[in-house]
Amino acid sequence: MSEVLAGRRGIFAKELFAPELPVREAIVRAAERGFNGLYLGSPTSISPELDRKELEEAGQFAKRAGIVPGISAGMLNPYQPGRSAEALEAGGGDLALGLLRLIEAARWVGQPEVMLVVGTEYDRFNRSLEWSEQLSAVAYLLRRIQRDVRSIGSRILIKTHQEITSWEVARLLDQLDSTVFAAAFDPVNLIVRMESPLAAARRLAGRIGQVHVDDAQLLWSGSGLARALCPAGSGCIPWPELIGLIRRSDPGAWYWGELHQAELVMPFLSPGWFGDHPDISLAEIVSWLAVAQPLVPAPPSLIGVKDERVTGLLAFLAAS
Amino acid sequence: MRIGVDGKYLPGGHNLSPVEKLEYAHSLGLEGVFFRTILHISPNLDRAEIQAVQRKAQELGMYLEAGLGRVNPYTNPETPELRAIGSGDVLLGFRRMMEAAAEAGIRELWVSTGGAKPYKGMFATDRFRTDVTWEEQLEATERLLLKLKPLAIDLGLHLNMETHEEITSYEIVRLIEAVGADVMGVVFDTANVMIRGEHPVLAARRLAPYVRQTHIKDAYLELTDGGVYQRAMPCKGEGAIDFCEVLKELNRYNPELTLSFEAQVPHGGRTPGEPMVIEVYDPQWIQGHPDLTREDLAAYYELARNYSERIRSGQAKGWRALNAERFEEEEAVQAVIASRRYLDGLCRELGIQREQAPSHV
């Protein structure tokens, strides 16, 4: 494992450090722990004004410390602009411009790849607005900015977040310049959409820019299954096979340990549930059920029990 | 509805003649006997023999049902008596059986696409045969049924396809649509449908317009590695099937339906092994069920999960505990009696009419 991930192993800062910890100190501590990267989130967490000099200096500091900074451009659903406050502010009200500014800021920090999240489960199940409509709007916006992103020399990684399936991400990527867009592969979210992580990795093979490392169990919730987050390696994500697959299809992908927070449910016995997931086959749903533990009672929430999960994540990602 | 028993597995009845079986079943409080095939009533279709059975049924006010046999040409040869009764001519054999049944006023005749095979896993039925596809077998079955159709019309018979272990409710509906509900119906086996991953209530709903005979039995279900354990159980309310809901569905279309228990075979001094596993997680199994929807499978999974939870919490016995229990002829007979009481209670609870009408004459 360690040789596979060598040089491309990072962790989200929020897992290790209090948010008040200055960025430079967090970077030093991450390096001390043997990580190659530290996910900082928005460029505004490094420089609230997106000051170029500040960002470049921080980037150089990280480089000297041997730490690659991970950057996110936030959420992008043109129908939910309230979630893209930072981009809107950076763009003076223009979402597309703001995204480009954040991406540029990431470039100054030395990070050419920027993660983007489409939305939340609320969007997928929004009864006032078709999910497909929202995805079209996302595609439209991304197509509009792709030339500029390319000229900046950057890439956008669309995250397989809780609301979106690997098919939907693949279809988005199909409509976009493949030199500019790829995926941030997060299997702990894909199981919320009932997917088999291995099958999803095959669907996005060749387009995986980074992988998010966490784990969860699938427990019974009364009308279906619930995602119960657990220490990495102790859940249903087939990490050894998954890494084996992705190292062949996407050898340059980075691996970021990230502890997810949302306790999500998959009430598949609810009428219409499967209709809301048109792409997934019976065969894949069955393979999803096969890794569930529907007789184990749901434990008390592990979200608050951070230490155990952090320890698990560190142990999982650490060199042998 | 009337409550009776399948004649092939009548506990304590194996050495009895058909007339004696009727008397014996009657003594157990049962209201009819469903002889699997008319050849069980009389191996040579002797009219005097058949009439004696018919008279006994009438005398006791019991329903009398029978059957023909396998109408799948790929499995028919496994029961050579069907060719023998036609002196080598299979179609003639069916004709002779149908005429004999009609003469005795038996209008509901069981048919099936096959029998259980002595192999585990995929080859426990004919569905996953490698020499001929299941689709091909269904096509051949349809062709044979269409050949039998004119005769069935003439004689006023219904050939009722059992929801046997190898066939799905979707496939049966398609067969009926192709052959005609005027001559074809269903023998609804309440537990067999789960072998094909179907929830009994959903299957009952789908088949209810066509159900004319039944095999009533409950089942043990348990989630396990590789799939779901299943084993037949007496219909006493201790298994996974919600008979209330099943009866409601059936009653909607056929309030005069006969409910015939398919009893469990005594252990014969041996301890049963592990229950059969329905390999629902196997991609090949899934591929072999193209009609099964995600909703179907979800309902079935919930059923298995809920019963597994009952086992875990001690509300239901696990299969090892069940194996350890004595189940010989005495217990098998008691199970039938208890089943009758249980089903009778359910019918009354649901307001399902329980008539004491005489048999089909």
Short mmCIF file of N, CA, C and O in Angstrom, two decimals, chain A residues 230-293:
data_model
loop_
_atom_site.label_atom_id
_atom_site.label_comp_id
_atom_site.label_asym_id
_atom_site.label_seq_id
_atom_site.Cartn_x
_atom_site.Cartn_y
_atom_site.Cartn_z
N CYS A 230 -17.15 4.83 9.49
CA CYS A 230 -16.34 4.05 10.41
C CYS A 230 -14.86 4.21 10.04
O CYS A 230 -14.55 4.74 8.98
N PRO A 231 -13.95 3.78 10.89
CA PRO A 231 -12.53 3.90 10.60
C PRO A 231 -12.15 3.22 9.29
O PRO A 231 -12.67 2.16 8.95
N ALA A 232 -11.23 3.90 8.58
CA ALA A 232 -10.80 3.39 7.28
C ALA A 232 -10.28 1.97 7.42
O ALA A 232 -9.50 1.65 8.32
N GLY A 233 -10.73 1.10 6.52
CA GLY A 233 -10.30 -0.29 6.55
C GLY A 233 -11.27 -1.20 7.28
O GLY A 233 -11.19 -2.41 7.16
N SER A 234 -12.22 -0.62 8.02
CA SER A 234 -13.14 -1.46 8.79
C SER A 234 -14.55 -1.45 8.22
O SER A 234 -15.49 -1.94 8.84
N GLY A 235 -14.68 -0.87 7.04
CA GLY A 235 -16.02 -0.78 6.45
C GLY A 235 -16.15 -1.60 5.18
O GLY A 235 -15.41 -2.56 4.97
N CYS A 236 -17.09 -1.19 4.35
CA CYS A 236 -17.41 -2.00 3.17
C CYS A 236 -16.66 -1.57 1.92
O CYS A 236 -16.83 -2.20 0.87
N ILE A 237 -15.89 -0.52 1.98
CA ILE A 237 -15.16 -0.09 0.78
C ILE A 237 -13.98 -1.06 0.57
O ILE A 237 -13.15 -1.23 1.46
N PRO A 238 -13.91 -1.68 -0.61
CA PRO A 238 -12.84 -2.68 -0.84
C PRO A 238 -11.53 -1.99 -1.21
O PRO A 238 -11.09 -2.02 -2.37
N TRP A 239 -10.92 -1.37 -0.21
CA TRP A 239 -9.78 -0.50 -0.50
C TRP A 239 -8.62 -1.18 -1.24
O TRP A 239 -8.10 -0.61 -2.21
N PRO A 240 -8.18 -2.34 -0.81
CA PRO A 240 -7.04 -2.93 -1.54
C PRO A 240 -7.34 -3.12 -3.04
O PRO A 240 -6.53 -2.74 -3.88
N GLU A 241 -8.52 -3.69 -3.35
CA GLU A 241 -8.83 -3.90 -4.78
C GLU A 241 -9.02 -2.57 -5.50
O GLU A 241 -8.66 -2.43 -6.67
N LEU A 242 -9.61 -1.62 -4.80
CA LEU A 242 -9.90 -0.32 -5.41
C LEU A 242 -8.59 0.38 -5.78
O LEU A 242 -8.43 0.88 -6.90
N ILE A 243 -7.67 0.38 -4.85
CA ILE A 243 -6.38 1.01 -5.12
C ILE A 243 -5.66 0.26 -6.23
O ILE A 243 -5.06 0.87 -7.12
N GLY A 244 -5.76 -1.05 -6.20
CA GLY A 244 -5.15 -1.85 -7.26
C GLY A 244 -5.69 -1.47 -8.62
O GLY A 244 -4.94 -1.35 -9.60
N LEU A 245 -6.99 -1.25 -8.70
CA LEU A 245 -7.63 -0.88 -9.96
C LEU A 245 -7.21 0.51 -10.40
O LEU A 245 -6.80 0.72 -11.55
N ILE A 246 -7.27 1.47 -9.48
CA ILE A 246 -7.03 2.86 -9.83
C ILE A 246 -5.55 3.12 -10.11
O ILE A 246 -5.20 3.96 -10.95
N ARG A 247 -4.67 2.39 -9.44
CA ARG A 247 -3.24 2.61 -9.73
C ARG A 247 -2.91 2.24 -11.16
O ARG A 247 -1.98 2.77 -11.75
N ARG A 248 -3.70 1.31 -11.73
CA ARG A 248 -3.46 0.94 -13.12
C ARG A 248 -4.14 1.92 -14.09
O ARG A 248 -3.57 2.29 -15.11
N SER A 249 -5.36 2.35 -13.75
CA SER A 249 -6.08 3.21 -14.69
C SER A 249 -5.67 4.67 -14.55
O SER A 249 -5.69 5.43 -15.51
N ASP A 250 -5.31 5.06 -13.34
CA ASP A 250 -4.97 6.47 -13.07
C ASP A 250 -3.77 6.55 -12.14
O ASP A 250 -3.90 6.92 -10.97
N PRO A 251 -2.60 6.17 -12.66
CA PRO A 251 -1.43 6.07 -11.79
C PRO A 251 -1.01 7.38 -11.14
O PRO A 251 -0.35 7.37 -10.11
N GLY A 252 -1.45 8.50 -11.72
CA GLY A 252 -1.06 9.79 -11.14
C GLY A 252 -2.01 10.31 -10.09
O GLY A 252 -1.80 11.37 -9.51
N ALA A 253 -3.06 9.56 -9.79
CA ALA A 253 -4.08 10.06 -8.85
C ALA A 253 -3.52 10.24 -7.44
O ALA A 253 -2.70 9.44 -6.98
N TRP A 254 -3.99 11.28 -6.77
CA TRP A 254 -3.64 11.53 -5.37
C TRP A 254 -4.67 10.88 -4.47
O TRP A 254 -5.83 10.71 -4.84
N TYR A 255 -4.23 10.54 -3.25
CA TYR A 255 -5.12 9.93 -2.28
C TYR A 255 -5.23 10.83 -1.06
O TYR A 255 -4.25 11.07 -0.36
N TRP A 256 -6.43 11.35 -0.80
CA TRP A 256 -6.65 12.27 0.29
C TRP A 256 -7.54 11.66 1.37
O TRP A 256 -8.68 11.32 1.10
N GLY A 257 -7.01 11.54 2.54
CA GLY A 257 -7.85 11.06 3.65
C GLY A 257 -8.82 12.16 4.04
O GLY A 257 -8.42 13.28 4.31
N GLU A 258 -10.11 11.82 4.01
CA GLU A 258 -11.12 12.82 4.38
C GLU A 258 -12.20 12.15 5.22
O GLU A 258 -12.78 11.16 4.79
N LEU A 259 -12.49 12.69 6.37
CA LEU A 259 -13.53 12.12 7.21
C LEU A 259 -14.87 12.78 6.88
O LEU A 259 -15.07 13.97 7.12
N HIS A 260 -15.77 12.01 6.35
CA HIS A 260 -17.08 12.54 5.99
C HIS A 260 -17.92 12.72 7.24
O HIS A 260 -17.67 12.10 8.28
N GLN A 261 -18.91 13.58 7.13
CA GLN A 261 -19.70 13.93 8.31
C GLN A 261 -21.17 13.54 8.22
O GLN A 261 -21.80 13.28 9.23
N ALA A 262 -21.70 13.56 7.02
CA ALA A 262 -23.16 13.39 6.92
C ALA A 262 -23.58 11.94 7.14
O ALA A 262 -23.01 11.02 6.58
N GLU A 263 -24.61 11.74 7.96
CA GLU A 263 -25.19 10.42 8.15
C GLU A 263 -26.35 10.31 7.17
O GLU A 263 -27.42 10.83 7.41
N LEU A 264 -26.08 9.65 6.08
CA LEU A 264 -27.06 9.61 5.00
C LEU A 264 -27.76 8.26 4.95
O LEU A 264 -27.22 7.24 5.38
N VAL A 265 -28.98 8.28 4.46
CA VAL A 265 -29.75 7.04 4.37
C VAL A 265 -30.16 6.76 2.93
O VAL A 265 -30.27 7.67 2.12
N MET A 266 -30.36 5.49 2.68
CA MET A 266 -30.77 5.04 1.36
C MET A 266 -32.06 4.23 1.52
O MET A 266 -32.03 3.00 1.60
N PRO A 267 -33.19 4.92 1.62
CA PRO A 267 -34.47 4.23 1.87
C PRO A 267 -35.01 3.59 0.59
O PRO A 267 -36.00 4.04 0.03
N PHE A 268 -34.35 2.53 0.16
CA PHE A 268 -34.69 1.98 -1.15
C PHE A 268 -36.04 1.29 -1.20
O PHE A 268 -36.52 0.93 -2.28
N LEU A 269 -36.67 1.08 -0.04
CA LEU A 269 -38.01 0.51 -0.06
C LEU A 269 -39.06 1.59 -0.30
O LEU A 269 -40.24 1.28 -0.49
N SER A 270 -38.66 2.85 -0.29
CA SER A 270 -39.61 3.93 -0.56
C SER A 270 -40.01 3.91 -2.02
O SER A 270 -39.17 3.75 -2.89
N PRO A 271 -41.31 4.07 -2.28
CA PRO A 271 -41.76 4.09 -3.67
C PRO A 271 -41.04 5.19 -4.45
O PRO A 271 -40.85 6.29 -3.93
N GLY A 272 -40.65 4.88 -5.66
CA GLY A 272 -40.01 5.88 -6.50
C GLY A 272 -38.51 6.00 -6.31
O GLY A 272 -37.83 6.67 -7.10
N TRP A 273 -37.98 5.36 -5.29
CA TRP A 273 -36.54 5.49 -5.02
C TRP A 273 -35.70 5.05 -6.21
O TRP A 273 -34.80 5.75 -6.67
N PHE A 274 -35.99 3.85 -6.71
CA PHE A 274 -35.19 3.35 -7.83
C PHE A 274 -35.41 4.19 -9.08
O PHE A 274 -34.51 4.36 -9.89
N GLY A 275 -36.61 4.72 -9.24
CA GLY A 275 -36.88 5.61 -10.37
C GLY A 275 -35.99 6.83 -10.36
O GLY A 275 -35.63 7.37 -11.40
N ASP A 276 -35.59 7.27 -9.15
CA ASP A 276 -34.69 8.42 -9.03
C ASP A 276 -33.24 8.04 -9.33
O ASP A 276 -32.36 8.90 -9.30
N HIS A 277 -33.01 6.77 -9.60
CA HIS A 277 -31.66 6.30 -9.91
C HIS A 277 -31.72 5.44 -11.17
O HIS A 277 -31.54 4.24 -11.14
N PRO A 278 -32.01 6.07 -12.32
CA PRO A 278 -32.29 5.31 -13.54
C PRO A 278 -31.10 4.51 -14.07
O PRO A 278 -31.31 3.52 -14.76
N ASP A 279 -29.88 4.94 -13.75
CA ASP A 279 -28.73 4.28 -14.38
C ASP A 279 -28.35 2.95 -13.76
O ASP A 279 -27.73 2.11 -14.40
N ILE A 280 -28.68 2.75 -12.50
CA ILE A 280 -28.08 1.61 -11.82
C ILE A 280 -28.87 0.32 -12.05
O ILE A 280 -30.09 0.28 -11.96
N SER A 281 -28.12 -0.73 -12.36
CA SER A 281 -28.74 -2.01 -12.69
C SER A 281 -29.05 -2.82 -11.44
O SER A 281 -28.49 -2.58 -10.37
N LEU A 282 -29.91 -3.82 -11.61
CA LEU A 282 -30.22 -4.74 -10.53
C LEU A 282 -28.95 -5.44 -10.06
O LEU A 282 -28.71 -5.59 -8.87
N ALA A 283 -28.10 -5.81 -11.02
CA ALA A 283 -26.87 -6.51 -10.68
C ALA A 283 -26.00 -5.68 -9.73
O ALA A 283 -25.45 -6.20 -8.75
N GLU A 284 -25.89 -4.39 -10.01
CA GLU A 284 -25.03 -3.58 -9.15
C GLU A 284 -25.67 -3.33 -7.79
O GLU A 284 -24.99 -3.31 -6.76
N ILE A 285 -26.97 -3.20 -7.75
CA ILE A 285 -27.65 -3.02 -6.48
C ILE A 285 -27.48 -4.25 -5.61
O ILE A 285 -27.26 -4.16 -4.40
N VAL A 286 -27.53 -5.40 -6.23
CA VAL A 286 -27.33 -6.64 -5.49
C VAL A 286 -25.92 -6.72 -4.92
O VAL A 286 -25.72 -7.16 -3.79
N SER A 287 -24.94 -6.25 -5.71
CA SER A 287 -23.56 -6.30 -5.19
C SER A 287 -23.40 -5.30 -4.05
O SER A 287 -22.60 -5.50 -3.14
N TRP A 288 -24.19 -4.24 -4.07
CA TRP A 288 -24.20 -3.27 -2.98
C TRP A 288 -24.82 -3.89 -1.73
O TRP A 288 -24.29 -3.77 -0.63
N LEU A 289 -25.93 -4.58 -1.92
CA LEU A 289 -26.58 -5.24 -0.79
C LEU A 289 -25.67 -6.32 -0.19
O LEU A 289 -25.70 -6.56 1.02
N ALA A 290 -24.88 -6.94 -1.04
CA ALA A 290 -24.04 -8.04 -0.58
C ALA A 290 -23.01 -7.59 0.46
O ALA A 290 -22.55 -8.41 1.26
N VAL A 291 -22.63 -6.31 0.44
CA VAL A 291 -21.63 -5.86 1.42
C VAL A 291 -22.27 -5.17 2.62
O VAL A 291 -21.59 -4.66 3.49
N ALA A 292 -23.59 -5.18 2.65
CA ALA A 292 -24.28 -4.54 3.77
C ALA A 292 -24.30 -5.46 4.98
O ALA A 292 -24.10 -6.67 4.86
N GLN A 293 -24.55 -4.86 6.13
CA GLN A 293 -24.70 -5.64 7.36
C GLN A 293 -26.06 -5.28 7.96
O GLN A 293 -26.14 -4.54 8.93
#
